[in-house]
Structure formats: C-alpha cells, structure tokens
C-alpha cells in the first residue's frame, strides 16, 4: 500500500472500494482482491491516525511543561 497517501486520500479510496464491492455483478476473485486492498487501506489509516494521536500528545505535553515552567 502506498504510504504516501494522505489520510483523506486513503479514506476516499476506501469509500470507492466499498462502492465497487457493493456491486452485485462483481466476480468473487475481484471482490476478494478489493477486500485485500481495503484491509491494507484500513491498516494505513490506522497507522496515520495513531501517528496524529501521538503528535497531539507530544504537543500537549510540551505545552504543559511550558506552562509549568512559566
């Protein structure tokens, strides 16, 4: 999976995959391939969200230290 995708792009791609998978005409093999891509996109989104959460915690801790030192 392309790690360079932004979170927004990854969500957009995931939404498109879901739309494709909801088609009644999709062969099983193609549905499984789309499912695997979707799982990879979900993992990518999860990693990116975890990184943002860590960054937010670091900023919060830095602000708290600054306030305590003032």
mmJSON file of the N, C-alpha and C atoms, coordinates in Angstrom:
{"data_MODEL":{"atom_site":{
"group_PDB":["ATOM","ATOM","ATOM","ATOM","ATOM","ATOM","ATOM","ATOM","ATOM","ATOM","ATOM","ATOM","ATOM","ATOM","ATOM","ATOM","ATOM","ATOM","ATOM","ATOM","ATOM","ATOM","ATOM","ATOM","ATOM","ATOM","ATOM","ATOM","ATOM","ATOM","ATOM","ATOM","ATOM","ATOM","ATOM","ATOM","ATOM","ATOM","ATOM","ATOM","ATOM","ATOM","ATOM","ATOM","ATOM","ATOM","ATOM","ATOM","ATOM","ATOM","ATOM","ATOM","ATOM","ATOM","ATOM","ATOM","ATOM","ATOM","ATOM","ATOM","ATOM","ATOM","ATOM","ATOM","ATOM","ATOM","ATOM","ATOM","ATOM","ATOM","ATOM","ATOM","ATOM","ATOM","ATOM","ATOM","ATOM","ATOM","ATOM","ATOM","ATOM","ATOM","ATOM","ATOM","ATOM","ATOM","ATOM","ATOM","ATOM","ATOM","ATOM","ATOM","ATOM","ATOM","ATOM","ATOM","ATOM","ATOM","ATOM","ATOM","ATOM","ATOM","ATOM","ATOM","ATOM","ATOM","ATOM","ATOM","ATOM","ATOM","ATOM","ATOM","ATOM","ATOM","ATOM","ATOM","ATOM","ATOM","ATOM","ATOM","ATOM","ATOM","ATOM","ATOM","ATOM","ATOM","ATOM","ATOM","ATOM","ATOM","ATOM","ATOM","ATOM","ATOM","ATOM","ATOM","ATOM","ATOM","ATOM","ATOM","ATOM","ATOM","ATOM","ATOM","ATOM","ATOM","ATOM","ATOM","ATOM","ATOM","ATOM","ATOM","ATOM","ATOM","ATOM","ATOM","ATOM","ATOM","ATOM","ATOM","ATOM","ATOM","ATOM","ATOM","ATOM","ATOM","ATOM","ATOM","ATOM","ATOM","ATOM","ATOM","ATOM","ATOM","ATOM","ATOM","ATOM","ATOM","ATOM","ATOM","ATOM","ATOM","ATOM","ATOM","ATOM","ATOM","ATOM","ATOM","ATOM","ATOM","ATOM","ATOM","ATOM","ATOM","ATOM","ATOM","ATOM","ATOM","ATOM","ATOM","ATOM","ATOM","ATOM","ATOM","ATOM","ATOM","ATOM","ATOM","ATOM","ATOM"],
"id":[1,2,3,4,5,6,7,8,9,10,11,12,13,14,15,16,17,18,19,20,21,22,23,24,25,26,27,28,29,30,31,32,33,34,35,36,37,38,39,40,41,42,43,44,45,46,47,48,49,50,51,52,53,54,55,56,57,58,59,60,61,62,63,64,65,66,67,68,69,70,71,72,73,74,75,76,77,78,79,80,81,82,83,84,85,86,87,88,89,90,91,92,93,94,95,96,97,98,99,100,101,102,103,104,105,106,107,108,109,110,111,112,113,114,115,116,117,118,119,120,121,122,123,124,125,126,127,128,129,130,131,132,133,134,135,136,137,138,139,140,141,142,143,144,145,146,147,148,149,150,151,152,153,154,155,156,157,158,159,160,161,162,163,164,165,166,167,168,169,170,171,172,173,174,175,176,177,178,179,180,181,182,183,184,185,186,187,188,189,190,191,192,193,194,195,196,197,198,199,200,201,202,203,204,205,206,207,208,209,210],
"type_symbol":["N","C","C","N","C","C","N","C","C","N","C","C","N","C","C","N","C","C","N","C","C","N","C","C","N","C","C","N","C","C","N","C","C","N","C","C","N","C","C","N","C","C","N","C","C","N","C","C","N","C","C","N","C","C","N","C","C","N","C","C","N","C","C","N","C","C","N","C","C","N","C","C","N","C","C","N","C","C","N","C","C","N","C","C","N","C","C","N","C","C","N","C","C","N","C","C","N","C","C","N","C","C","N","C","C","N","C","C","N","C","C","N","C","C","N","C","C","N","C","C","N","C","C","N","C","C","N","C","C","N","C","C","N","C","C","N","C","C","N","C","C","N","C","C","N","C","C","N","C","C","N","C","C","N","C","C","N","C","C","N","C","C","N","C","C","N","C","C","N","C","C","N","C","C","N","C","C","N","C","C","N","C","C","N","C","C","N","C","C","N","C","C","N","C","C","N","C","C","N","C","C","N","C","C","N","C","C","N","C","C"],
"label_atom_id":["N","CA","C","N","CA","C","N","CA","C","N","CA","C","N","CA","C","N","CA","C","N","CA","C","N","CA","C","N","CA","C","N","CA","C","N","CA","C","N","CA","C","N","CA","C","N","CA","C","N","CA","C","N","CA","C","N","CA","C","N","CA","C","N","CA","C","N","CA","C","N","CA","C","N","CA","C","N","CA","C","N","CA","C","N","CA","C","N","CA","C","N","CA","C","N","CA","C","N","CA","C","N","CA","C","N","CA","C","N","CA","C","N","CA","C","N","CA","C","N","CA","C","N","CA","C","N","CA","C","N","CA","C","N","CA","C","N","CA","C","N","CA","C","N","CA","C","N","CA","C","N","CA","C","N","CA","C","N","CA","C","N","CA","C","N","CA","C","N","CA","C","N","CA","C","N","CA","C","N","CA","C","N","CA","C","N","CA","C","N","CA","C","N","CA","C","N","CA","C","N","CA","C","N","CA","C","N","CA","C","N","CA","C","N","CA","C","N","CA","C","N","CA","C","N","CA","C","N","CA","C","N","CA","C","N","CA","C","N","CA","C","N","CA","C"],
"label_alt_id":[null,null,null,null,null,null,null,null,null,null,null,null,null,null,null,null,null,null,null,null,null,null,null,null,null,null,null,null,null,null,null,null,null,null,null,null,null,null,null,null,null,null,null,null,null,null,null,null,null,null,null,null,null,null,null,null,null,null,null,null,null,null,null,null,null,null,null,null,null,null,null,null,null,null,null,null,null,null,null,null,null,null,null,null,null,null,null,null,null,null,null,null,null,null,null,null,null,null,null,null,null,null,null,null,null,null,null,null,null,null,null,null,null,null,null,null,null,null,null,null,null,null,null,null,null,null,null,null,null,null,null,null,null,null,null,null,null,null,null,null,null,null,null,null,null,null,null,null,null,null,null,null,null,null,null,null,null,null,null,null,null,null,null,null,null,null,null,null,null,null,null,null,null,null,null,null,null,null,null,null,null,null,null,null,null,null,null,null,null,null,null,null,null,null,null,null,null,null,null,null,null,null,null,null,null,null,null,null,null,null],
"label_comp_id":["UNK","UNK","UNK","UNK","UNK","UNK","UNK","UNK","UNK","UNK","UNK","UNK","UNK","UNK","UNK","UNK","UNK","UNK","UNK","UNK","UNK","UNK","UNK","UNK","UNK","UNK","UNK","UNK","UNK","UNK","UNK","UNK","UNK","UNK","UNK","UNK","UNK","UNK","UNK","UNK","UNK","UNK","UNK","UNK","UNK","UNK","UNK","UNK","UNK","UNK","UNK","UNK","UNK","UNK","UNK","UNK","UNK","UNK","UNK","UNK","UNK","UNK","UNK","UNK","UNK","UNK","UNK","UNK","UNK","UNK","UNK","UNK","UNK","UNK","UNK","UNK","UNK","UNK","UNK","UNK","UNK","UNK","UNK","UNK","UNK","UNK","UNK","UNK","UNK","UNK","UNK","UNK","UNK","UNK","UNK","UNK","UNK","UNK","UNK","UNK","UNK","UNK","UNK","UNK","UNK","UNK","UNK","UNK","UNK","UNK","UNK","UNK","UNK","UNK","UNK","UNK","UNK","UNK","UNK","UNK","UNK","UNK","UNK","UNK","UNK","UNK","UNK","UNK","UNK","UNK","UNK","UNK","UNK","UNK","UNK","UNK","UNK","UNK","UNK","UNK","UNK","UNK","UNK","UNK","UNK","UNK","UNK","UNK","UNK","UNK","UNK","UNK","UNK","UNK","UNK","UNK","UNK","UNK","UNK","UNK","UNK","UNK","UNK","UNK","UNK","UNK","UNK","UNK","UNK","UNK","UNK","UNK","UNK","UNK","UNK","UNK","UNK","UNK","UNK","UNK","UNK","UNK","UNK","UNK","UNK","UNK","UNK","UNK","UNK","UNK","UNK","UNK","UNK","UNK","UNK","UNK","UNK","UNK","UNK","UNK","UNK","UNK","UNK","UNK","UNK","UNK","UNK","UNK","UNK","UNK"],
"label_asym_id":["A","A","A","A","A","A","A","A","A","A","A","A","A","A","A","A","A","A","A","A","A","A","A","A","A","A","A","A","A","A","A","A","A","A","A","A","A","A","A","A","A","A","A","A","A","A","A","A","A","A","A","A","A","A","A","A","A","A","A","A","A","A","A","A","A","A","A","A","A","A","A","A","A","A","A","A","A","A","A","A","A","A","A","A","A","A","A","A","A","A","A","A","A","A","A","A","A","A","A","A","A","A","A","A","A","A","A","A","A","A","A","A","A","A","A","A","A","A","A","A","A","A","A","A","A","A","A","A","A","A","A","A","A","A","A","A","A","A","A","A","A","A","A","A","A","A","A","A","A","A","A","A","A","A","A","A","A","A","A","A","A","A","A","A","A","A","A","A","A","A","A","A","A","A","A","A","A","A","A","A","A","A","A","A","A","A","A","A","A","A","A","A","A","A","A","A","A","A","A","A","A","A","A","A","A","A","A","A","A","A"],
"label_entity_id":["1","1","1","1","1","1","1","1","1","1","1","1","1","1","1","1","1","1","1","1","1","1","1","1","1","1","1","1","1","1","1","1","1","1","1","1","1","1","1","1","1","1","1","1","1","1","1","1","1","1","1","1","1","1","1","1","1","1","1","1","1","1","1","1","1","1","1","1","1","1","1","1","1","1","1","1","1","1","1","1","1","1","1","1","1","1","1","1","1","1","1","1","1","1","1","1","1","1","1","1","1","1","1","1","1","1","1","1","1","1","1","1","1","1","1","1","1","1","1","1","1","1","1","1","1","1","1","1","1","1","1","1","1","1","1","1","1","1","1","1","1","1","1","1","1","1","1","1","1","1","1","1","1","1","1","1","1","1","1","1","1","1","1","1","1","1","1","1","1","1","1","1","1","1","1","1","1","1","1","1","1","1","1","1","1","1","1","1","1","1","1","1","1","1","1","1","1","1","1","1","1","1","1","1","1","1","1","1","1","1"],
"label_seq_id":[1,1,1,2,2,2,3,3,3,4,4,4,5,5,5,6,6,6,7,7,7,8,8,8,9,9,9,10,10,10,11,11,11,12,12,12,13,13,13,14,14,14,15,15,15,16,16,16,17,17,17,18,18,18,19,19,19,20,20,20,21,21,21,22,22,22,23,23,23,24,24,24,25,25,25,26,26,26,27,27,27,28,28,28,29,29,29,30,30,30,31,31,31,32,32,32,33,33,33,34,34,34,35,35,35,36,36,36,37,37,37,38,38,38,39,39,39,40,40,40,41,41,41,42,42,42,43,43,43,44,44,44,45,45,45,46,46,46,47,47,47,48,48,48,49,49,49,50,50,50,51,51,51,52,52,52,53,53,53,54,54,54,55,55,55,56,56,56,57,57,57,58,58,58,59,59,59,60,60,60,61,61,61,62,62,62,63,63,63,64,64,64,65,65,65,66,66,66,67,67,67,68,68,68,69,69,69,70,70,70],
"pdbx_PDB_ins_code":[null,null,null,null,null,null,null,null,null,null,null,null,null,null,null,null,null,null,null,null,null,null,null,null,null,null,null,null,null,null,null,null,null,null,null,null,null,null,null,null,null,null,null,null,null,null,null,null,null,null,null,null,null,null,null,null,null,null,null,null,null,null,null,null,null,null,null,null,null,null,null,null,null,null,null,null,null,null,null,null,null,null,null,null,null,null,null,null,null,null,null,null,null,null,null,null,null,null,null,null,null,null,null,null,null,null,null,null,null,null,null,null,null,null,null,null,null,null,null,null,null,null,null,null,null,null,null,null,null,null,null,null,null,null,null,null,null,null,null,null,null,null,null,null,null,null,null,null,null,null,null,null,null,null,null,null,null,null,null,null,null,null,null,null,null,null,null,null,null,null,null,null,null,null,null,null,null,null,null,null,null,null,null,null,null,null,null,null,null,null,null,null,null,null,null,null,null,null,null,null,null,null,null,null,null,null,null,null,null,null],
"Cartn_x":[0.847,0.0,0.887,0.44,1.217,1.169,2.297,2.378,2.3,2.453,2.441,1.033,0.029,-1.351,-1.651,-2.379,-2.841,-3.99,-4.33,-5.44,-6.732,-6.909,-8.107,-8.165,-7.024,-6.976,-7.245,-6.705,-6.911,-8.385,-9.05,-10.479,-11.287,-10.889,-11.59,-11.448,-10.234,-10.009,-10.808,-10.855,-11.618,-13.112,-13.604,-15.007,-15.297,-14.375,-14.546,-14.534,-13.659,-13.609,-14.92,-15.46,-16.724,-17.822,-17.832,-18.816,-18.679,-17.439,-17.204,-17.647,-17.376,-17.717,-19.22,-19.955,-21.398,-22.105,-21.363,-21.935,-22.291,-23.472,-23.933,-23.233,-22.629,-22.041,-20.578,-20.01,-18.573,-18.239,-17.254,-16.832,-16.17,-16.23,-15.696,-14.214,-13.429,-11.984,-11.706,-12.475,-12.288,-12.719,-13.796,-14.259,-13.206,-12.572,-11.544,-10.329,-9.947,-8.819,-9.136,-10.363,-10.77,-10.787,-11.227,-11.24,-9.821,-8.863,-7.469,-6.943,-7.274,-6.861,-7.499,-8.759,-9.458,-8.826,-8.451,-7.79,-6.478,-5.727,-4.465,-4.725,-5.78,-6.117,-6.531,-7.291,-7.695,-6.464,-5.523,-4.288,-3.499,-3.431,-2.731,-3.404,-4.734,-5.471,-5.22,-5.226,-4.998,-3.616,-2.602,-1.243,-1.177,-1.806,-1.766,-2.507,-3.635,-4.387,-3.587,-2.931,-2.097,-0.964,-0.374,0.708,0.192,-0.967,-1.554,-1.842,-2.382,-2.662,-1.384,-0.309,0.979,1.486,1.37,1.807,1.017,-0.287,-1.134,-0.719,-0.439,0.007,1.312,2.251,3.54,3.36,2.511,2.265,1.626,0.667,0.022,1.004,1.895,2.897,3.869,4.259,5.178,4.521,3.246,2.535,2.403,2.144,2.011,3.339,4.453,5.772,6.052,5.673,5.902,5.106,3.862,3.018,3.567,4.102,4.654,5.936,6.684,7.946,7.744,6.559,6.306,5.979],
"Cartn_y":[-1.178,0.0,1.233,2.252,3.478,4.297,4.333,5.07,6.582,7.035,8.461,9.018,8.156,8.635,9.435,10.527,11.252,10.463,10.796,10.126,10.341,11.549,11.857,11.029,10.894,10.086,8.617,8.138,6.741,6.481,7.413,7.27,7.311,8.193,8.296,6.98,6.433,5.162,4.037,4.048,3.032,3.136,4.35,4.568,4.064,4.305,3.826,2.295,1.679,0.212,-0.359,0.269,-0.197,-0.124,0.975,1.116,0.022,-0.293,-1.355,-2.708,-2.954,-4.246,-4.429,-3.35,-3.443,-3.773,-3.774,-4.134,-5.614,-5.924,-7.316,-8.113,-7.423,-8.098,-8.484,-8.223,-8.407,-9.89,-10.389,-11.78,-11.96,-13.146,-13.441,-13.101,-13.46,-13.187,-11.692,-10.912,-9.463,-8.891,-9.419,-8.966,-9.242,-10.402,-10.733,-9.819,-9.52,-8.611,-7.22,-6.763,-5.459,-5.481,-6.592,-6.736,-6.604,-7.277,-7.208,-5.782,-5.067,-3.669,-2.837,-3.133,-2.407,-2.617,-3.848,-4.145,-3.367,-3.323,-2.578,-1.086,-0.558,0.854,1.138,0.237,0.41,0.41,-0.476,-0.513,0.781,1.283,2.54,3.679,3.747,4.789,4.693,3.495,3.291,3.798,3.483,3.954,5.468,6.076,7.531,8.191,7.614,8.161,8.01,6.872,6.678,7.694,7.994,8.98,10.356,10.735,12.03,12.071,10.991,10.948,11.131,10.478,10.625,12.051,12.649,14.032,14.976,14.744,15.587,15.451,14.221,14.012,14.735,14.657,15.33,16.838,17.398,18.842,19.211,18.408,18.67,18.62,17.624,17.515,18.682,19.11,20.241,21.521,21.703,22.886,22.86,21.682,21.555,21.905,21.413,21.723,23.204,23.841,25.276,26.048,25.636,26.326,26.139,24.955,24.702,25.5,25.767,26.498,28.009,28.474,29.935,30.454],
"Cartn_z":[0.0,0.0,0.0,-0.689,-0.834,0.453,1.157,2.427,2.209,0.952,0.651,0.563,0.562,0.532,1.795,1.618,2.802,3.407,4.622,5.291,4.503,4.003,3.227,1.942,1.257,0.033,0.334,1.432,1.81,2.108,2.818,3.093,1.795,0.877,-0.407,-1.176,-1.232,-1.914,-1.263,0.053,0.774,0.447,0.385,0.035,-1.382,-2.306,-3.679,-3.73,-2.954,-2.906,-2.383,-1.371,-0.806,-1.865,-2.617,-3.681,-4.727,-5.088,-6.071,-5.534,-4.264,-3.68,-3.515,-3.437,-3.285,-4.59,-5.685,-6.977,-6.985,-7.447,-7.479,-8.583,-9.538,-10.696,-10.504,-9.371,-9.176,-8.966,-9.726,-9.52,-8.152,-7.625,-6.296,-6.187,-7.205,-7.164,-7.082,-7.852,-7.826,-6.477,-5.936,-4.625,-3.559,-3.631,-2.653,-2.808,-4.057,-4.295,-3.742,-3.967,-3.43,-1.902,-1.334,0.126,0.681,0.038,0.499,0.406,-0.669,-0.789,0.319,0.605,1.662,3.021,3.308,4.587,4.69,3.591,3.591,3.804,3.193,3.388,4.829,5.433,6.828,7.729,7.462,8.259,8.088,6.856,6.607,7.364,7.289,8.01,9.51,10.034,11.456,11.872,11.077,11.382,11.364,10.362,10.255,11.415,11.811,12.941,14.237,14.426,15.616,15.658,14.501,14.454,14.858,14.353,14.71,16.203,16.754,18.192,19.001,18.589,19.286,19.19,17.999,17.818,18.711,18.812,19.663,21.127,21.56,22.943,23.211,22.251,22.427,22.523,21.694,21.741,23.079,23.514,24.801,25.947,25.93,26.993,26.954,25.758,25.634,26.139,25.823,26.309,27.829,28.379,29.832,30.508,29.955,30.523,30.44,29.331,29.164,30.206,30.427,31.414,32.823,33.106,34.45,34.683,33.636,33.776,33.788,33.448,33.441,34.79],
"occupancy":[1.0,1.0,1.0,1.0,1.0,1.0,1.0,1.0,1.0,1.0,1.0,1.0,1.0,1.0,1.0,1.0,1.0,1.0,1.0,1.0,1.0,1.0,1.0,1.0,1.0,1.0,1.0,1.0,1.0,1.0,1.0,1.0,1.0,1.0,1.0,1.0,1.0,1.0,1.0,1.0,1.0,1.0,1.0,1.0,1.0,1.0,1.0,1.0,1.0,1.0,1.0,1.0,1.0,1.0,1.0,1.0,1.0,1.0,1.0,1.0,1.0,1.0,1.0,1.0,1.0,1.0,1.0,1.0,1.0,1.0,1.0,1.0,1.0,1.0,1.0,1.0,1.0,1.0,1.0,1.0,1.0,1.0,1.0,1.0,1.0,1.0,1.0,1.0,1.0,1.0,1.0,1.0,1.0,1.0,1.0,1.0,1.0,1.0,1.0,1.0,1.0,1.0,1.0,1.0,1.0,1.0,1.0,1.0,1.0,1.0,1.0,1.0,1.0,1.0,1.0,1.0,1.0,1.0,1.0,1.0,1.0,1.0,1.0,1.0,1.0,1.0,1.0,1.0,1.0,1.0,1.0,1.0,1.0,1.0,1.0,1.0,1.0,1.0,1.0,1.0,1.0,1.0,1.0,1.0,1.0,1.0,1.0,1.0,1.0,1.0,1.0,1.0,1.0,1.0,1.0,1.0,1.0,1.0,1.0,1.0,1.0,1.0,1.0,1.0,1.0,1.0,1.0,1.0,1.0,1.0,1.0,1.0,1.0,1.0,1.0,1.0,1.0,1.0,1.0,1.0,1.0,1.0,1.0,1.0,1.0,1.0,1.0,1.0,1.0,1.0,1.0,1.0,1.0,1.0,1.0,1.0,1.0,1.0,1.0,1.0,1.0,1.0,1.0,1.0,1.0,1.0,1.0,1.0,1.0,1.0],
"B_iso_or_equiv":[0.0,0.0,0.0,0.0,0.0,0.0,0.0,0.0,0.0,0.0,0.0,0.0,0.0,0.0,0.0,0.0,0.0,0.0,0.0,0.0,0.0,0.0,0.0,0.0,0.0,0.0,0.0,0.0,0.0,0.0,0.0,0.0,0.0,0.0,0.0,0.0,0.0,0.0,0.0,0.0,0.0,0.0,0.0,0.0,0.0,0.0,0.0,0.0,0.0,0.0,0.0,0.0,0.0,0.0,0.0,0.0,0.0,0.0,0.0,0.0,0.0,0.0,0.0,0.0,0.0,0.0,0.0,0.0,0.0,0.0,0.0,0.0,0.0,0.0,0.0,0.0,0.0,0.0,0.0,0.0,0.0,0.0,0.0,0.0,0.0,0.0,0.0,0.0,0.0,0.0,0.0,0.0,0.0,0.0,0.0,0.0,0.0,0.0,0.0,0.0,0.0,0.0,0.0,0.0,0.0,0.0,0.0,0.0,0.0,0.0,0.0,0.0,0.0,0.0,0.0,0.0,0.0,0.0,0.0,0.0,0.0,0.0,0.0,0.0,0.0,0.0,0.0,0.0,0.0,0.0,0.0,0.0,0.0,0.0,0.0,0.0,0.0,0.0,0.0,0.0,0.0,0.0,0.0,0.0,0.0,0.0,0.0,0.0,0.0,0.0,0.0,0.0,0.0,0.0,0.0,0.0,0.0,0.0,0.0,0.0,0.0,0.0,0.0,0.0,0.0,0.0,0.0,0.0,0.0,0.0,0.0,0.0,0.0,0.0,0.0,0.0,0.0,0.0,0.0,0.0,0.0,0.0,0.0,0.0,0.0,0.0,0.0,0.0,0.0,0.0,0.0,0.0,0.0,0.0,0.0,0.0,0.0,0.0,0.0,0.0,0.0,0.0,0.0,0.0,0.0,0.0,0.0,0.0,0.0,0.0],
"pdbx_formal_charge":[null,null,null,null,null,null,null,null,null,null,null,null,null,null,null,null,null,null,null,null,null,null,null,null,null,null,null,null,null,null,null,null,null,null,null,null,null,null,null,null,null,null,null,null,null,null,null,null,null,null,null,null,null,null,null,null,null,null,null,null,null,null,null,null,null,null,null,null,null,null,null,null,null,null,null,null,null,null,null,null,null,null,null,null,null,null,null,null,null,null,null,null,null,null,null,null,null,null,null,null,null,null,null,null,null,null,null,null,null,null,null,null,null,null,null,null,null,null,null,null,null,null,null,null,null,null,null,null,null,null,null,null,null,null,null,null,null,null,null,null,null,null,null,null,null,null,null,null,null,null,null,null,null,null,null,null,null,null,null,null,null,null,null,null,null,null,null,null,null,null,null,null,null,null,null,null,null,null,null,null,null,null,null,null,null,null,null,null,null,null,null,null,null,null,null,null,null,null,null,null,null,null,null,null,null,null,null,null,null,null],
"auth_seq_id":[1,1,1,2,2,2,3,3,3,4,4,4,5,5,5,6,6,6,7,7,7,8,8,8,9,9,9,10,10,10,11,11,11,12,12,12,13,13,13,14,14,14,15,15,15,16,16,16,17,17,17,18,18,18,19,19,19,20,20,20,21,21,21,22,22,22,23,23,23,24,24,24,25,25,25,26,26,26,27,27,27,28,28,28,29,29,29,30,30,30,31,31,31,32,32,32,33,33,33,34,34,34,35,35,35,36,36,36,37,37,37,38,38,38,39,39,39,40,40,40,41,41,41,42,42,42,43,43,43,44,44,44,45,45,45,46,46,46,47,47,47,48,48,48,49,49,49,50,50,50,51,51,51,52,52,52,53,53,53,54,54,54,55,55,55,56,56,56,57,57,57,58,58,58,59,59,59,60,60,60,61,61,61,62,62,62,63,63,63,64,64,64,65,65,65,66,66,66,67,67,67,68,68,68,69,69,69,70,70,70],
"auth_comp_id":["UNK","UNK","UNK","UNK","UNK","UNK","UNK","UNK","UNK","UNK","UNK","UNK","UNK","UNK","UNK","UNK","UNK","UNK","UNK","UNK","UNK","UNK","UNK","UNK","UNK","UNK","UNK","UNK","UNK","UNK","UNK","UNK","UNK","UNK","UNK","UNK","UNK","UNK","UNK","UNK","UNK","UNK","UNK","UNK","UNK","UNK","UNK","UNK","UNK","UNK","UNK","UNK","UNK","UNK","UNK","UNK","UNK","UNK","UNK","UNK","UNK","UNK","UNK","UNK","UNK","UNK","UNK","UNK","UNK","UNK","UNK","UNK","UNK","UNK","UNK","UNK","UNK","UNK","UNK","UNK","UNK","UNK","UNK","UNK","UNK","UNK","UNK","UNK","UNK","UNK","UNK","UNK","UNK","UNK","UNK","UNK","UNK","UNK","UNK","UNK","UNK","UNK","UNK","UNK","UNK","UNK","UNK","UNK","UNK","UNK","UNK","UNK","UNK","UNK","UNK","UNK","UNK","UNK","UNK","UNK","UNK","UNK","UNK","UNK","UNK","UNK","UNK","UNK","UNK","UNK","UNK","UNK","UNK","UNK","UNK","UNK","UNK","UNK","UNK","UNK","UNK","UNK","UNK","UNK","UNK","UNK","UNK","UNK","UNK","UNK","UNK","UNK","UNK","UNK","UNK","UNK","UNK","UNK","UNK","UNK","UNK","UNK","UNK","UNK","UNK","UNK","UNK","UNK","UNK","UNK","UNK","UNK","UNK","UNK","UNK","UNK","UNK","UNK","UNK","UNK","UNK","UNK","UNK","UNK","UNK","UNK","UNK","UNK","UNK","UNK","UNK","UNK","UNK","UNK","UNK","UNK","UNK","UNK","UNK","UNK","UNK","UNK","UNK","UNK","UNK","UNK","UNK","UNK","UNK","UNK"],
"auth_asym_id":["A","A","A","A","A","A","A","A","A","A","A","A","A","A","A","A","A","A","A","A","A","A","A","A","A","A","A","A","A","A","A","A","A","A","A","A","A","A","A","A","A","A","A","A","A","A","A","A","A","A","A","A","A","A","A","A","A","A","A","A","A","A","A","A","A","A","A","A","A","A","A","A","A","A","A","A","A","A","A","A","A","A","A","A","A","A","A","A","A","A","A","A","A","A","A","A","A","A","A","A","A","A","A","A","A","A","A","A","A","A","A","A","A","A","A","A","A","A","A","A","A","A","A","A","A","A","A","A","A","A","A","A","A","A","A","A","A","A","A","A","A","A","A","A","A","A","A","A","A","A","A","A","A","A","A","A","A","A","A","A","A","A","A","A","A","A","A","A","A","A","A","A","A","A","A","A","A","A","A","A","A","A","A","A","A","A","A","A","A","A","A","A","A","A","A","A","A","A","A","A","A","A","A","A","A","A","A","A","A","A"],
"auth_atom_id":["N","CA","C","N","CA","C","N","CA","C","N","CA","C","N","CA","C","N","CA","C","N","CA","C","N","CA","C","N","CA","C","N","CA","C","N","CA","C","N","CA","C","N","CA","C","N","CA","C","N","CA","C","N","CA","C","N","CA","C","N","CA","C","N","CA","C","N","CA","C","N","CA","C","N","CA","C","N","CA","C","N","CA","C","N","CA","C","N","CA","C","N","CA","C","N","CA","C","N","CA","C","N","CA","C","N","CA","C","N","CA","C","N","CA","C","N","CA","C","N","CA","C","N","CA","C","N","CA","C","N","CA","C","N","CA","C","N","CA","C","N","CA","C","N","CA","C","N","CA","C","N","CA","C","N","CA","C","N","CA","C","N","CA","C","N","CA","C","N","CA","C","N","CA","C","N","CA","C","N","CA","C","N","CA","C","N","CA","C","N","CA","C","N","CA","C","N","CA","C","N","CA","C","N","CA","C","N","CA","C","N","CA","C","N","CA","C","N","CA","C","N","CA","C","N","CA","C","N","CA","C","N","CA","C","N","CA","C","N","CA","C","N","CA","C"],
"pdbx_PDB_model_num":[1,1,1,1,1,1,1,1,1,1,1,1,1,1,1,1,1,1,1,1,1,1,1,1,1,1,1,1,1,1,1,1,1,1,1,1,1,1,1,1,1,1,1,1,1,1,1,1,1,1,1,1,1,1,1,1,1,1,1,1,1,1,1,1,1,1,1,1,1,1,1,1,1,1,1,1,1,1,1,1,1,1,1,1,1,1,1,1,1,1,1,1,1,1,1,1,1,1,1,1,1,1,1,1,1,1,1,1,1,1,1,1,1,1,1,1,1,1,1,1,1,1,1,1,1,1,1,1,1,1,1,1,1,1,1,1,1,1,1,1,1,1,1,1,1,1,1,1,1,1,1,1,1,1,1,1,1,1,1,1,1,1,1,1,1,1,1,1,1,1,1,1,1,1,1,1,1,1,1,1,1,1,1,1,1,1,1,1,1,1,1,1,1,1,1,1,1,1,1,1,1,1,1,1,1,1,1,1,1,1]
}}}
